[in-house]
Structures are given as structure tokens and as C-alpha cells.
Short mmCIF file of C-alpha atoms in Angstrom, two decimals:
data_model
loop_
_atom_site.label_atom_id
_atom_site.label_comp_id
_atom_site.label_asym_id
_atom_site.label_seq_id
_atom_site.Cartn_x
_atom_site.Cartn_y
_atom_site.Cartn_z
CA UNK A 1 41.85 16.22 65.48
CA UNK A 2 41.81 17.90 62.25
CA UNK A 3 38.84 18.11 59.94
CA UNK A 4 38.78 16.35 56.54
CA UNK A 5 36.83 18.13 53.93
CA UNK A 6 34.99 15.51 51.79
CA UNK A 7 35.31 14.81 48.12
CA UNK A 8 32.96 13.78 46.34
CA UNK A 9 32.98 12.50 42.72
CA UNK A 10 30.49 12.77 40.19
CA UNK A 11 30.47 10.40 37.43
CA UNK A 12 28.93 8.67 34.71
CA UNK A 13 28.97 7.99 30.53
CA UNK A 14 29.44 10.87 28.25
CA UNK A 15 26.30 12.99 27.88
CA UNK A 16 24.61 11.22 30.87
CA UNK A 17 23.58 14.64 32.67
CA UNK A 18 26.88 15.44 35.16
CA UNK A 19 26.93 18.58 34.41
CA UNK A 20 23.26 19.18 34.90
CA UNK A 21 23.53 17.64 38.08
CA UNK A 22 26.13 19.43 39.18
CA UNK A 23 24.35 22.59 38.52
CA UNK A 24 21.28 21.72 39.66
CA UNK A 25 23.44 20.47 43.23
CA UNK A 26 25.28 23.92 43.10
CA UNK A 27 22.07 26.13 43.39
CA UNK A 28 21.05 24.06 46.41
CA UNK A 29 22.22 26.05 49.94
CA UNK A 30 23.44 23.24 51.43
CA UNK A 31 26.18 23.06 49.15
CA UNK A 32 26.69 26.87 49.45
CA UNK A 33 30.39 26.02 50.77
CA UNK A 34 31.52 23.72 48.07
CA UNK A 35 34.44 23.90 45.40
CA UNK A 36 34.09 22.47 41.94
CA UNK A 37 36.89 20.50 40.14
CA UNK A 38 35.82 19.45 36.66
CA UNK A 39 37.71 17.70 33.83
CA UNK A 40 35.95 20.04 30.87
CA UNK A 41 35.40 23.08 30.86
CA UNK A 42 32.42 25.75 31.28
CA UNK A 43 29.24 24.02 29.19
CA UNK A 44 27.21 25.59 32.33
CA UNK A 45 28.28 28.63 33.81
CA UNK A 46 29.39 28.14 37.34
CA UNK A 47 31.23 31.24 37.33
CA UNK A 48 30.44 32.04 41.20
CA UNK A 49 32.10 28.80 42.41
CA UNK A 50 35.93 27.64 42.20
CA UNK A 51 36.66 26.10 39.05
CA UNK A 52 40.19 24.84 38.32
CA UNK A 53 41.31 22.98 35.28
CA UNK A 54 43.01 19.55 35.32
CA UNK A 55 44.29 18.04 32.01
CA UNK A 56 43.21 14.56 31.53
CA UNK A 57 46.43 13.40 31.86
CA UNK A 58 47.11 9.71 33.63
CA UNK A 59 50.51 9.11 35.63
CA UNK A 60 51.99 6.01 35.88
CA UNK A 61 54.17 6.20 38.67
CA UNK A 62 57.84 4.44 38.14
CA UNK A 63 57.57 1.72 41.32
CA UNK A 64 56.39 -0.60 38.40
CA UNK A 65 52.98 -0.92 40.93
CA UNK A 66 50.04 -1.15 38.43
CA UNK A 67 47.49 0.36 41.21
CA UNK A 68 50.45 3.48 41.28
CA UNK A 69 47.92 4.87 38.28
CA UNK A 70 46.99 8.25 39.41
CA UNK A 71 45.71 11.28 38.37
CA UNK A 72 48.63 13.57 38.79
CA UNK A 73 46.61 16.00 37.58
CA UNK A 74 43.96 16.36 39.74
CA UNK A 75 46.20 15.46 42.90
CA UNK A 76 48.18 18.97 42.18
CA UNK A 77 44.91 20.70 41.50
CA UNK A 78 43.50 19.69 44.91
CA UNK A 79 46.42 20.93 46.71
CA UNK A 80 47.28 23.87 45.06
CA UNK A 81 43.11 24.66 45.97
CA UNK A 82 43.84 23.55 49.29
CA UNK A 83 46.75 26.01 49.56
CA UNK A 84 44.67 28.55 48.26
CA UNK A 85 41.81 27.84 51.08
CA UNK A 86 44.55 27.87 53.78
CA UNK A 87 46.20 31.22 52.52
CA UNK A 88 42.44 32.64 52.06
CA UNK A 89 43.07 33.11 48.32
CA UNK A 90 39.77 31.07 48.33
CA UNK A 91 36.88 31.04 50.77
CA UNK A 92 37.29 28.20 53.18
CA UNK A 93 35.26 25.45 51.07
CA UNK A 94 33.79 22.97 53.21
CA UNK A 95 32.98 20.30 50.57
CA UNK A 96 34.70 19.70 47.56
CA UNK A 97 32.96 17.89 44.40
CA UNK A 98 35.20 16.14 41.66
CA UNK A 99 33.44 16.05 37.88
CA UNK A 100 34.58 13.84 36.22
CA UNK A 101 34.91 12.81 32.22
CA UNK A 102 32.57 10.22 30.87
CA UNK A 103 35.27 8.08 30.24
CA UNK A 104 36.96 7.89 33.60
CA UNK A 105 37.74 5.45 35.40
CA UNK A 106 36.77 6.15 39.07
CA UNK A 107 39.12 4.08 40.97
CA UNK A 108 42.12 6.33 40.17
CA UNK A 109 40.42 9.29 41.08
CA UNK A 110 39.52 7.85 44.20
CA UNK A 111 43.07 6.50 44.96
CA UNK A 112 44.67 9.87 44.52
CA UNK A 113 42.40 11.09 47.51
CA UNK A 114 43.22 8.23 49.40
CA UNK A 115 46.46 7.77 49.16
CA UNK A 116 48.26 10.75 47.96
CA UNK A 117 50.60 11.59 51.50
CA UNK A 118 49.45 14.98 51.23
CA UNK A 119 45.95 14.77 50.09
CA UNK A 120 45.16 12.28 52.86
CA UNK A 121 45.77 14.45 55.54
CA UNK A 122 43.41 16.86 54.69
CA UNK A 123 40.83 15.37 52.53
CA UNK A 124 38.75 12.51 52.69
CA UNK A 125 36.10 10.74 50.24
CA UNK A 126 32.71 11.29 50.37
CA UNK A 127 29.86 9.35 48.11
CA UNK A 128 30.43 8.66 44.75
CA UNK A 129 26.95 9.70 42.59
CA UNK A 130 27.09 8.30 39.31
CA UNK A 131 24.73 9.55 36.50
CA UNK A 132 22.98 6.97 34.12
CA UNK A 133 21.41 8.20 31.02
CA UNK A 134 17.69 6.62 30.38
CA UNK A 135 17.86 6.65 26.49
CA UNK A 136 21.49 5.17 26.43
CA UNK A 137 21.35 2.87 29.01
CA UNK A 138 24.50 1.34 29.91
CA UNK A 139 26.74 -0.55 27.86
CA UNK A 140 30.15 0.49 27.94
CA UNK A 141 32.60 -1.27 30.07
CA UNK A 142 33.78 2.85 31.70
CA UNK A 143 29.73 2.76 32.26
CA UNK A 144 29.60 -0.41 33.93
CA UNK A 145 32.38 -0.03 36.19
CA UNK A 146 30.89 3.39 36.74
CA UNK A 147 27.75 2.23 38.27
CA UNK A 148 29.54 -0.52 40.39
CA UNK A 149 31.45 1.76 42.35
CA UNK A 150 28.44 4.63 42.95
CA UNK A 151 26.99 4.97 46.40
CA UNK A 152 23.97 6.91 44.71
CA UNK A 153 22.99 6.16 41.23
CA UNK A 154 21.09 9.01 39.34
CA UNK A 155 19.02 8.14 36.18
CA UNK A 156 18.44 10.68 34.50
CA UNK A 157 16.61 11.60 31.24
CA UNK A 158 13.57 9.65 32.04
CA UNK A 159 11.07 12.19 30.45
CA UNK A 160 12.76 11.36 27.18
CA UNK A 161 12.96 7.86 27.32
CA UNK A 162 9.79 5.38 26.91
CA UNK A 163 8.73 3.15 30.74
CA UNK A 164 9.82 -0.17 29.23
CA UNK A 165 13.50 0.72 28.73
CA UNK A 166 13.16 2.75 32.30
CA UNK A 167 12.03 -0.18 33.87
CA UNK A 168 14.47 -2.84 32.14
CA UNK A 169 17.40 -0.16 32.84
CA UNK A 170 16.54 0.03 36.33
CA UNK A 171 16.32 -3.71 37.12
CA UNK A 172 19.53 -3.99 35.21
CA UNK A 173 21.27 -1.23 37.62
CA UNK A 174 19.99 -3.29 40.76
CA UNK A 175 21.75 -5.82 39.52
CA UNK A 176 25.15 -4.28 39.14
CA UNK A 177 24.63 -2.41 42.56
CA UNK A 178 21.88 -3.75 44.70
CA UNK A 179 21.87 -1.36 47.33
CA UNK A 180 23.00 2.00 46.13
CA UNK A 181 19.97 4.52 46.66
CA UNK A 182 18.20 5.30 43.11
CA UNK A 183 17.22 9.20 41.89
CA UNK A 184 15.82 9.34 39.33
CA UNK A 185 16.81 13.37 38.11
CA UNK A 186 13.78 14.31 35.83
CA UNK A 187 11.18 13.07 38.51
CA UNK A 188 12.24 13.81 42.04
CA UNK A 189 13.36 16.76 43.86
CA UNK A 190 17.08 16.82 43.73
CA UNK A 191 18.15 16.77 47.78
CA UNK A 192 21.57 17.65 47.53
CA UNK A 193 22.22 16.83 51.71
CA UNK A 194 20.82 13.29 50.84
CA UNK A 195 23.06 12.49 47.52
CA UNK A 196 26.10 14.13 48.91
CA UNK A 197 25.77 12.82 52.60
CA UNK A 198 27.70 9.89 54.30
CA UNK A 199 27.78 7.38 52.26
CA UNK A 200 27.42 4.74 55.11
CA UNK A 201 23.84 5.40 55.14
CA UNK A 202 23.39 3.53 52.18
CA UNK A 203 20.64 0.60 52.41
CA UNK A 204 23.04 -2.11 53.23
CA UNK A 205 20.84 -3.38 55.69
CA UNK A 206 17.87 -4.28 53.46
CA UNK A 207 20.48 -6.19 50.82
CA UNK A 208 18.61 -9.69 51.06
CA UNK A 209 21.43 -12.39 51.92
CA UNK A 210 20.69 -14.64 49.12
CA UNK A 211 20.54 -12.04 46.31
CA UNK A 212 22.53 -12.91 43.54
CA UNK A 213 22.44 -11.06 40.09
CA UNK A 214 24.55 -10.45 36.73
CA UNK A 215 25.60 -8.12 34.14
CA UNK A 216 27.89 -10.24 31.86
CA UNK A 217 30.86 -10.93 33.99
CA UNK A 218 29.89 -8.54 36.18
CA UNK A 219 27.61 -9.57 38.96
CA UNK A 220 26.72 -8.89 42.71
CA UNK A 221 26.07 -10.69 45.43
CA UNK A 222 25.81 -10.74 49.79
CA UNK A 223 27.54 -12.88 52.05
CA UNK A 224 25.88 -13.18 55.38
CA UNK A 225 28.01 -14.95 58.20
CA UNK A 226 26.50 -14.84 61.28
CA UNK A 227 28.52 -14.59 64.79
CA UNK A 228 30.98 -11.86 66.09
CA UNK A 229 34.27 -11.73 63.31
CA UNK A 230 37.55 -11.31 64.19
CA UNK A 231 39.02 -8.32 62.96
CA UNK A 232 42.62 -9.84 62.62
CA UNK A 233 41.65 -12.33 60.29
CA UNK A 234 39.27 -10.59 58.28
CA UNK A 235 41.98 -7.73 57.65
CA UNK A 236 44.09 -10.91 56.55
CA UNK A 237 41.56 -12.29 53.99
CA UNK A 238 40.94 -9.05 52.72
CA UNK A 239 44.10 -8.10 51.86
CA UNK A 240 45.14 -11.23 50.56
CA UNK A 241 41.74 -11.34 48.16
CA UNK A 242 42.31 -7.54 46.98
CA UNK A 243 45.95 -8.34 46.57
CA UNK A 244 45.35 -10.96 44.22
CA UNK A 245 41.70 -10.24 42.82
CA UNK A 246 41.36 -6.55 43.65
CA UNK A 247 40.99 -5.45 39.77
CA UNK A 248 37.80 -8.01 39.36
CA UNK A 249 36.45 -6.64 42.96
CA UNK A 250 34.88 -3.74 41.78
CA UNK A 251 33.36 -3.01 45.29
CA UNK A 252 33.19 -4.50 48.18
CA UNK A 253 30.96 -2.92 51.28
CA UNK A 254 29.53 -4.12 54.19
CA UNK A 255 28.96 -3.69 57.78
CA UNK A 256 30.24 -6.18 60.11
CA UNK A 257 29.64 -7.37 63.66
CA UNK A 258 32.84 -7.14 64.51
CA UNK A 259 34.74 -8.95 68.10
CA UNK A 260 34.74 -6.19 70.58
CA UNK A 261 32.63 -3.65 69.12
CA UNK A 262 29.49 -3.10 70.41
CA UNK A 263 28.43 -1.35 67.11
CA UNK A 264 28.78 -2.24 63.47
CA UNK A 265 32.02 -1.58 61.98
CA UNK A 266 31.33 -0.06 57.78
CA UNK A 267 34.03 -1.52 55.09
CA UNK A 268 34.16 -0.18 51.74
CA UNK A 269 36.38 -0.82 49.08
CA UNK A 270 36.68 0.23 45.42
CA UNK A 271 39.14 -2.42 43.66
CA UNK A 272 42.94 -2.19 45.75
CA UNK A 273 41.57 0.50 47.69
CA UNK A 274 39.97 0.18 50.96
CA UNK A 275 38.39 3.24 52.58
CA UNK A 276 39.21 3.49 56.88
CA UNK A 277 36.46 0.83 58.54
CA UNK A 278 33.81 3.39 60.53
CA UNK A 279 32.38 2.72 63.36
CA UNK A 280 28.41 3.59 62.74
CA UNK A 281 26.45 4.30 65.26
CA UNK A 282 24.01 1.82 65.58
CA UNK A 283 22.96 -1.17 63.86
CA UNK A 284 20.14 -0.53 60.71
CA UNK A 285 18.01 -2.99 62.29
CA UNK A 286 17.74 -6.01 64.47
CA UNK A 287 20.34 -8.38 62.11
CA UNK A 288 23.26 -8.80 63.54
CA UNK A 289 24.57 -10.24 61.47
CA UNK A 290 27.67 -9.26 59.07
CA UNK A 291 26.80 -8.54 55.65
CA UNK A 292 29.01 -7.88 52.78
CA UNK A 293 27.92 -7.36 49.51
CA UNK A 294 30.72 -7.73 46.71
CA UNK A 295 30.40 -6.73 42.90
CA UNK A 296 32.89 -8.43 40.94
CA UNK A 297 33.81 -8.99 37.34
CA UNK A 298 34.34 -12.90 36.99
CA UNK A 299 34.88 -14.07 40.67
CA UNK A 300 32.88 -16.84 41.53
CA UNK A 301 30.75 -16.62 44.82
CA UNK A 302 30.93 -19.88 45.95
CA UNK A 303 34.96 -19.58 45.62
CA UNK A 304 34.97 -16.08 47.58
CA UNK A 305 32.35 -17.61 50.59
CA UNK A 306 34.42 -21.02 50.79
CA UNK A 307 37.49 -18.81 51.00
CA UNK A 308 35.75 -16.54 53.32
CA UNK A 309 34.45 -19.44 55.75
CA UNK A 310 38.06 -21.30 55.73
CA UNK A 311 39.53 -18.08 56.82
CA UNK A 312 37.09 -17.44 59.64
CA UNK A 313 37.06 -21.21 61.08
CA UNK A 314 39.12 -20.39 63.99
CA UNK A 315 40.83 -23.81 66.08
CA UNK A 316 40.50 -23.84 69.72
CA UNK A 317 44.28 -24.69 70.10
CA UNK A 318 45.18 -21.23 67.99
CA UNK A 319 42.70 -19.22 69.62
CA UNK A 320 44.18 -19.61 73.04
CA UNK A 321 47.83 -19.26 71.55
CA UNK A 322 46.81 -16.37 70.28
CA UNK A 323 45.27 -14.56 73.60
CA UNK A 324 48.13 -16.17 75.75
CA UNK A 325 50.60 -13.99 73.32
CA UNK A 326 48.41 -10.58 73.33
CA UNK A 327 48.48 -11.16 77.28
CA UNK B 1 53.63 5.38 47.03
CA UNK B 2 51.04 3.14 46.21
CA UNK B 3 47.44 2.83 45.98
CA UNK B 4 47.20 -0.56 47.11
CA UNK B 5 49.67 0.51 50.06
CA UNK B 6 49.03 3.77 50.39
CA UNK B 7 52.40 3.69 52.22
CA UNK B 8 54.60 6.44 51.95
CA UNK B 9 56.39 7.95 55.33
CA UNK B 10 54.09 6.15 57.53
CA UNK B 11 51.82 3.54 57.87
CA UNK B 12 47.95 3.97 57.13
CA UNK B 13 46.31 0.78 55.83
CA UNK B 14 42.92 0.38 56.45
CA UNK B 15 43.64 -3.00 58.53
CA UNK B 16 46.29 -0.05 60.99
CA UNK B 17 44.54 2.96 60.42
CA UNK B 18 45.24 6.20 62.43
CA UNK B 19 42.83 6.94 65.04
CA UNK B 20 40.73 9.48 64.56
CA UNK B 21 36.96 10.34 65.15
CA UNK B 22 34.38 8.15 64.06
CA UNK B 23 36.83 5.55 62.35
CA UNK B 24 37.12 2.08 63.42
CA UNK B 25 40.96 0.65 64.23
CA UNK B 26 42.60 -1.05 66.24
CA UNK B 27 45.60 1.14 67.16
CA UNK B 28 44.53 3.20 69.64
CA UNK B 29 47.08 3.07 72.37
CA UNK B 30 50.86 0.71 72.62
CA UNK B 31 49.03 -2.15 74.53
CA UNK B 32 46.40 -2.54 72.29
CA UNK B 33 48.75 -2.11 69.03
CA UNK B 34 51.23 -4.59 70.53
CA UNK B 35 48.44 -7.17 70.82
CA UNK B 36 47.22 -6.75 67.37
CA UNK B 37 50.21 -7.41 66.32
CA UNK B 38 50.66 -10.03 67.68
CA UNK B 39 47.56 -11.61 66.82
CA UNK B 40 47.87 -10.36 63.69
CA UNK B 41 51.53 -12.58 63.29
CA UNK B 42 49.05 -15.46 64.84
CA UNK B 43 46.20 -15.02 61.97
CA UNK B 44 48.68 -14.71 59.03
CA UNK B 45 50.59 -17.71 60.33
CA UNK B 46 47.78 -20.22 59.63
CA UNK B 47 47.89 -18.93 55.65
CA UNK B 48 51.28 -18.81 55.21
CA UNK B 49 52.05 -21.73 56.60
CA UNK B 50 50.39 -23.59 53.60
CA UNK B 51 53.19 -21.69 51.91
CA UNK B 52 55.99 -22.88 54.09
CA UNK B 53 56.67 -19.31 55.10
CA UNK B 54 56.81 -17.93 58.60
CA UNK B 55 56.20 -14.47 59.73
CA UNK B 56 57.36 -12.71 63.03
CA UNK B 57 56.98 -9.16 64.68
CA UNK B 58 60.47 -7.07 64.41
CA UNK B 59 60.50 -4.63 67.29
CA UNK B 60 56.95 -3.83 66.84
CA UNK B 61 57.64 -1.76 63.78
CA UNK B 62 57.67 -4.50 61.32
CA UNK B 63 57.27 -7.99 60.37
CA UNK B 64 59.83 -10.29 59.35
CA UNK B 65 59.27 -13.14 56.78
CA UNK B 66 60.97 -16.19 55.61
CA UNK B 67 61.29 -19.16 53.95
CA UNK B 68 62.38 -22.88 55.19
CA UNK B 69 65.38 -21.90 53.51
CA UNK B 70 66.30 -18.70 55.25
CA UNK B 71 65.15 -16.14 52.77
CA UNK B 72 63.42 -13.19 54.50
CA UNK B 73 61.60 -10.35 53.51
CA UNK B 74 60.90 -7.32 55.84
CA UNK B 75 57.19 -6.27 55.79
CA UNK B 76 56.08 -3.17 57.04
CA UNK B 77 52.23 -3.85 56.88
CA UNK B 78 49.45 -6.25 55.55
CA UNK B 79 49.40 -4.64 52.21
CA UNK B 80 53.11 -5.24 51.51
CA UNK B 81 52.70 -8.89 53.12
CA UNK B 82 51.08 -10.52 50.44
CA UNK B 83 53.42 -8.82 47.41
CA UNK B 84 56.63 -10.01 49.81
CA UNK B 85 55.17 -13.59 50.11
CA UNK B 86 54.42 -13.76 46.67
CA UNK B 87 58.06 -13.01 45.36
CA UNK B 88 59.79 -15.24 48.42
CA UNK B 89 58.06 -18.04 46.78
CA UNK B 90 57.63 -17.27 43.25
CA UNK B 91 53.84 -17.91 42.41
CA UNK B 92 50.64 -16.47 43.10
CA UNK B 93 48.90 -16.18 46.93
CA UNK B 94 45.48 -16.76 46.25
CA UNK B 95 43.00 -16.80 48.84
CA UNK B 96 40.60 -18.29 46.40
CA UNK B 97 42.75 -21.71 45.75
CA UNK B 98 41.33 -24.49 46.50
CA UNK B 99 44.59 -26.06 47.84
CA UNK B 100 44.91 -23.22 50.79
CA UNK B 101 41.25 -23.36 51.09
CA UNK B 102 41.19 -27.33 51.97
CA UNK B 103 44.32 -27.04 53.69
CA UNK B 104 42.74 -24.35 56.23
CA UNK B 105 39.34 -26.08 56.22
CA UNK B 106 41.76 -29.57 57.36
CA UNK B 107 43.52 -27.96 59.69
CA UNK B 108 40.40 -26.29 61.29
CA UNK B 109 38.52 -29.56 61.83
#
């Protein structure tokens, strides 16, 4: 089995403290074997570690698919560092962490890693960490949809800004992503193993079912559905809901008790883009229960958990057609 | 290649995805692919038959889709099912209809 080096991707609003994190991340051993692709360069000298330039240049691909957006860009700068690793140009990184511009959007970066043919093979994603600046708070759409997607959300400039905006901006990121861990960057030690780690630790299991919050358009919520799901069908729904909705799903994550499996099963998904389901080891706690949490941009809950209950209310009659045709 | 499909010279949609360690699929030997396929045909049945569109396993290496009317599609995978359904019958597949969604709760009860 080959080994996939992670990516991950650091993001957040322009002037939100990236860089800064980044360097305080580099000086940190555990990320001793890590390369550095960033969209601008050299405000902090990171002279020591691989830097490589990509031009901020989007790609539409000519299949007419509007997901097909992708940063050509960075897709050749990975592999042409990748080559470089494999012919021992470069030291063999183990870990490689994406920087990218305050105005990105994330999903595109994440797609190229996912679904470039190449890229796929040899890479694979790791956490998202997405910066939020104390004294500018959120705001911006980029900002917004930045947040939603982050596995760990880092607040930074804190020292600067006064407690009440702290406090509002805080309650305000719980509500665009309840569950993604919170750092906040002038307070706490920085553990690099902890923000950069597998991002199926998150705290999906403490998500309360019934939490429901908003951001404009943009809100979250958890669907609970208790008993064993069927894969098949769920795979089904998915699809069909990301085919049609995926640009208002900004993130979809969960951990499901799934038919068969005597562990959870982890689903994450960024807009079209679903990451491979992992099996986790054990179950957070003693739920077990499914639990998905969704952030979406004007997708109504009670529409998504009717849709979600039709599609999992399974007939006796089909059941047993089904299992007499696997036979 | 798409992001949606990720399909290029292979199949690898989360829903079919590659064994490998610590990832969660159900393609791990023939047997076990051939079922899922199968039940997979089964599942996606139910929905599209609110669409009057029925779906069948080619050879175990695709799926084959048509209309009452004898129109077909060939689908390689669940990501290209929905697009291929969606231009057979010339509107939107949208889980969150209410139509589909009180057709499958009918049909359920």
C-alpha cells in the first residue's frame, strides 16, 4: 500500500495571521519534515524550507463541468515537488502545507488534491486550519465560506482586540462551524501535532443533535438518526443532494453507524467533493447514533431531514429483493 | 476530469472507493463488489422510478439507464448517475422535492 503524504491548507481573510501561523507551525519539530507551498511570496523568511511559487491563476477546464475549476497552478507545483522528492532533488517531505491567499476559495484547492489523477495517488488531504482575525471579524463572503470548511479555526489577534468583540466573534464562529476545535493564536501554545493532525478527531461527538444556528444564509445544523444506515442508500442520497445542492453545502461531516461495521464510518465533504469515508477506530462515546452535521448556505433543514428520512425508510418487500439479488 | 467525479481512467468515488488502509468501502473483493452493485441498482431504483427511469448493472463495469421510451444513458458511477438522469429527462433531480419526497414516503408506508 503506498503512503499518502498529507496536505494541509491554511487559510483565512487577508491580513488574518497565515503567515504568522505558518511560521510559528514551521519552528515546531514535529513539522521538521514538511514542505511549504504559498500563493505570495517571502513576507517571513522561510528560507530553510521548500518554497515554490504558484501564480494565482484559476483553470476552467473545457468539459463545460462548473466543479472542473481548479487550480492548475498549484496542481503542477505539487507534482513537479513531488518529482523533485522522488528524484531526491528535495528531502523526502513527509507533510506538505498549502498557504493560501486571503481571497481563496478553498474548495478548489481542495479538489485539485482530490481529484487530480496524478495528485491522488500520492497525496491526500489533511485538516484545513483557517485563521480568523479578532479586530476584523468576519464579514466577507471568501471569509465565511472560509470558516465553514476549517477543521480547526484559529483566532488570532486577540491581544489587540477588546473581550466583547472576542466573545461576540467567537459565538458567531460556533455558529458557522459548531464543532471545529477553537485556538485562539495570541493566548495558547501553538501545538502544531494537534492543528495539523487527523482531522477525524474533531469534536463531532459532542455536536448536540438539536443545535441549530445562522450566519445570514449561512447556517449549521445536526441530524441525528438513530439505527444502523445502509450504506447503499446513503451513498445514493448523497450524491443526488451534492449533485443538485452541492454549491449551498458548504460542509457536510459526520460519523455514521453504518450496516456491517462494527465501528463508525467518518464522511466529510466540502461542496461536490467528498473525501474517502474512514473507518475510525472506535466510537467517541456511548451514542450510537449517526450524526451529521451540515453547514449550508440557504438549504432548509427540515427539507434536507424529510429528504434524508424518505430515503432511509426502507420497505420490507425491497429489502428482501434486494438480499435475494446480492445472494 | 471532474471534481464532482473525480473520474478520469478509473473509478474512485467516495461511494466505490479503492481499498486501502484505514478507509471505509465497500469494494474489497468481486463478491462483495458484485453485491453492492447490485444493491446499489436496487437503492437507486426506488428514486428513479419517480422519474420513470430504470437503471441496470452492464457487465459489472457499468450501469445502464433508460427511459419508458428507450433512451439510455451508460453510467459509469453514482456521480455521473444523477447528471445522466438529469439530461434523459430534461429537468432537475432534486432530492429535496417534495414530489419525490412524498412519493418515497407513499411508497414506504
Amino acid at each position: 500500500m503506498p503512503e499518502f503524504i498529507p496536505v494541509n491548507l491554511i487559510t483565512g481573510f487577508l491580513g488574518s495571521g497565515k503567515t504568522t501561523l505558518l511560521q510559528r507551525l514551521l519552528a515546531d519539530p514535529a513539522l521538521s519534515d514538511t514542505a511549504v507551498l504559498i500563493n505570495e511570496f517571502g513576507e517571513v523568511g522561510l528560507d530553510h524550507h521548500l518554497l515554490e511559487r504558484i501564480d494565482d491563476t484559476m483553470v476552467l477546464l473545457k468539459s463545460g463541468c462548473l466543479c472542473c475549476t481548479i487550480r492548475g497552478e498549484l496542481s503542477d507545483a505539487i507534482k513537479d515537488l513531488h518529482s523533485k522528492r522522488e528524484r531526491g532533488l528535495v528531502p523526502a517531505f513527509r507533510r506538505l502545507v498549502v498557504e493560501s491567499t486571503g481571497l481563496a476559495d478553498p474548495f478548489p484547492i481542495l479538489s485539485t488534491v482530490q481529484a487530480d489523477p496524478v495528485l491522488r495517488h500520492h497525496f491526500r488531504l489533511g485538516n484545513v486550519i483557517t485563521t480568523v482575525d479578532a479586530v476584523n471579524g468576519l464579514g466577507r463572503p471568501e471569509s465565511i465560506k472560509q470558516v465553514a470548511v476549517a477543521d480547526r479555526l484559529v483566532l488570532t489577534k486577540t491581544d489587540i482586540a477588546d473581550a466583547t468583540t472576542v466573545e461576540a466573534l467567537i459565538a458567531e464562529l460556533r455558529a458557522l462551524n459548531p464543532d471545529a476545535p477553537l485556538l485562539i493564536a495570541a493566548e495558547e501554545k501553538i501545538d502544531a501535532a494537534a492543528l495539523i493532525g487527523d482531522r477525524f478527531r474533531s469534536a463531532l461527538g459532542v455536536v448536540p443533535a438539536t443545535q441549530e444556528s445562522s450566519h445570514g444564509s449561512v447556517h449549521s445544523f445536526a441530524l441525528t438518526v438513530d439505527g444502523a444506515l445502509d450504506w447503499t442508500m446513503f451513498g445514493i442520497w448523497l450524491t443526488m443532494l451534492l449533485h443538485r445542492h452541492g454549491e449551498k453545502v458548504l460542509r457536510v461531516k459526520g460519523i455514521l453507524n453504518v450496516e456491517g461495521s462494527a465501528t463508525p464510518v467518518a464522511v466529510h465533504g466540502v461542496q461536490h467533493l467528498v473525501h474517502p469515508p474512514v473507518h475510525m477506530a472506535a466510537w467517541p462515546d456511548d451514542d450510537r447514533r449517526s450524526r451529521l452535521v451540515f453547514i449550508v448556505d440557504g438549504l432548509e433543514r427540515a427539507s434536507i431531514e424529510r429528504s434524508f428520512a424518505a430515503f432511509s425508510a426502507r420497505p420490507t418487500h425491497r429489502s428482501g429483493r434486494a438480499a435475494t439479488a446480492a445472494g | 476530469m471532474c471534481a464532482l467525479c473525480g473520474v478520469l481512467g478509473g473509478s474512485d468515488h467516495w461511494t466505490d472507493t479503492a481499498a486501502r488502509p484505514g478507509v471505509f468501502t465497500r469494494n474489497v473483493d468481486s463478491l462483495q463488489r458484485r453485491r453492492e452493485r447490485l444493491n446499489r441498482v436496487s437503492a437507486a431504483q426506488r428514486v428513479l422510478a419517480f422519474y420513470g427511469l430504470t437503471l441496470s448493472d452492464w457487465q459489472g463495469t457499468s450501469f445502464v439507464l433508460s427511459t419508458m421510451t428507450g433512451k439510455t444513458e451508460l453510467v459509469d458511477n453514482l456521480a455521473h448517475l444523477w447528471a445522466a438522469a438529469e439530461k434523459l429527462i430534461r429537468r432537475p433531480c432534486d432530492p429535496l422535492d417534495p414530489a419525490l419526497m412524498a412519493r418515497l414516503e407513499t411508497v414506504d408506508a
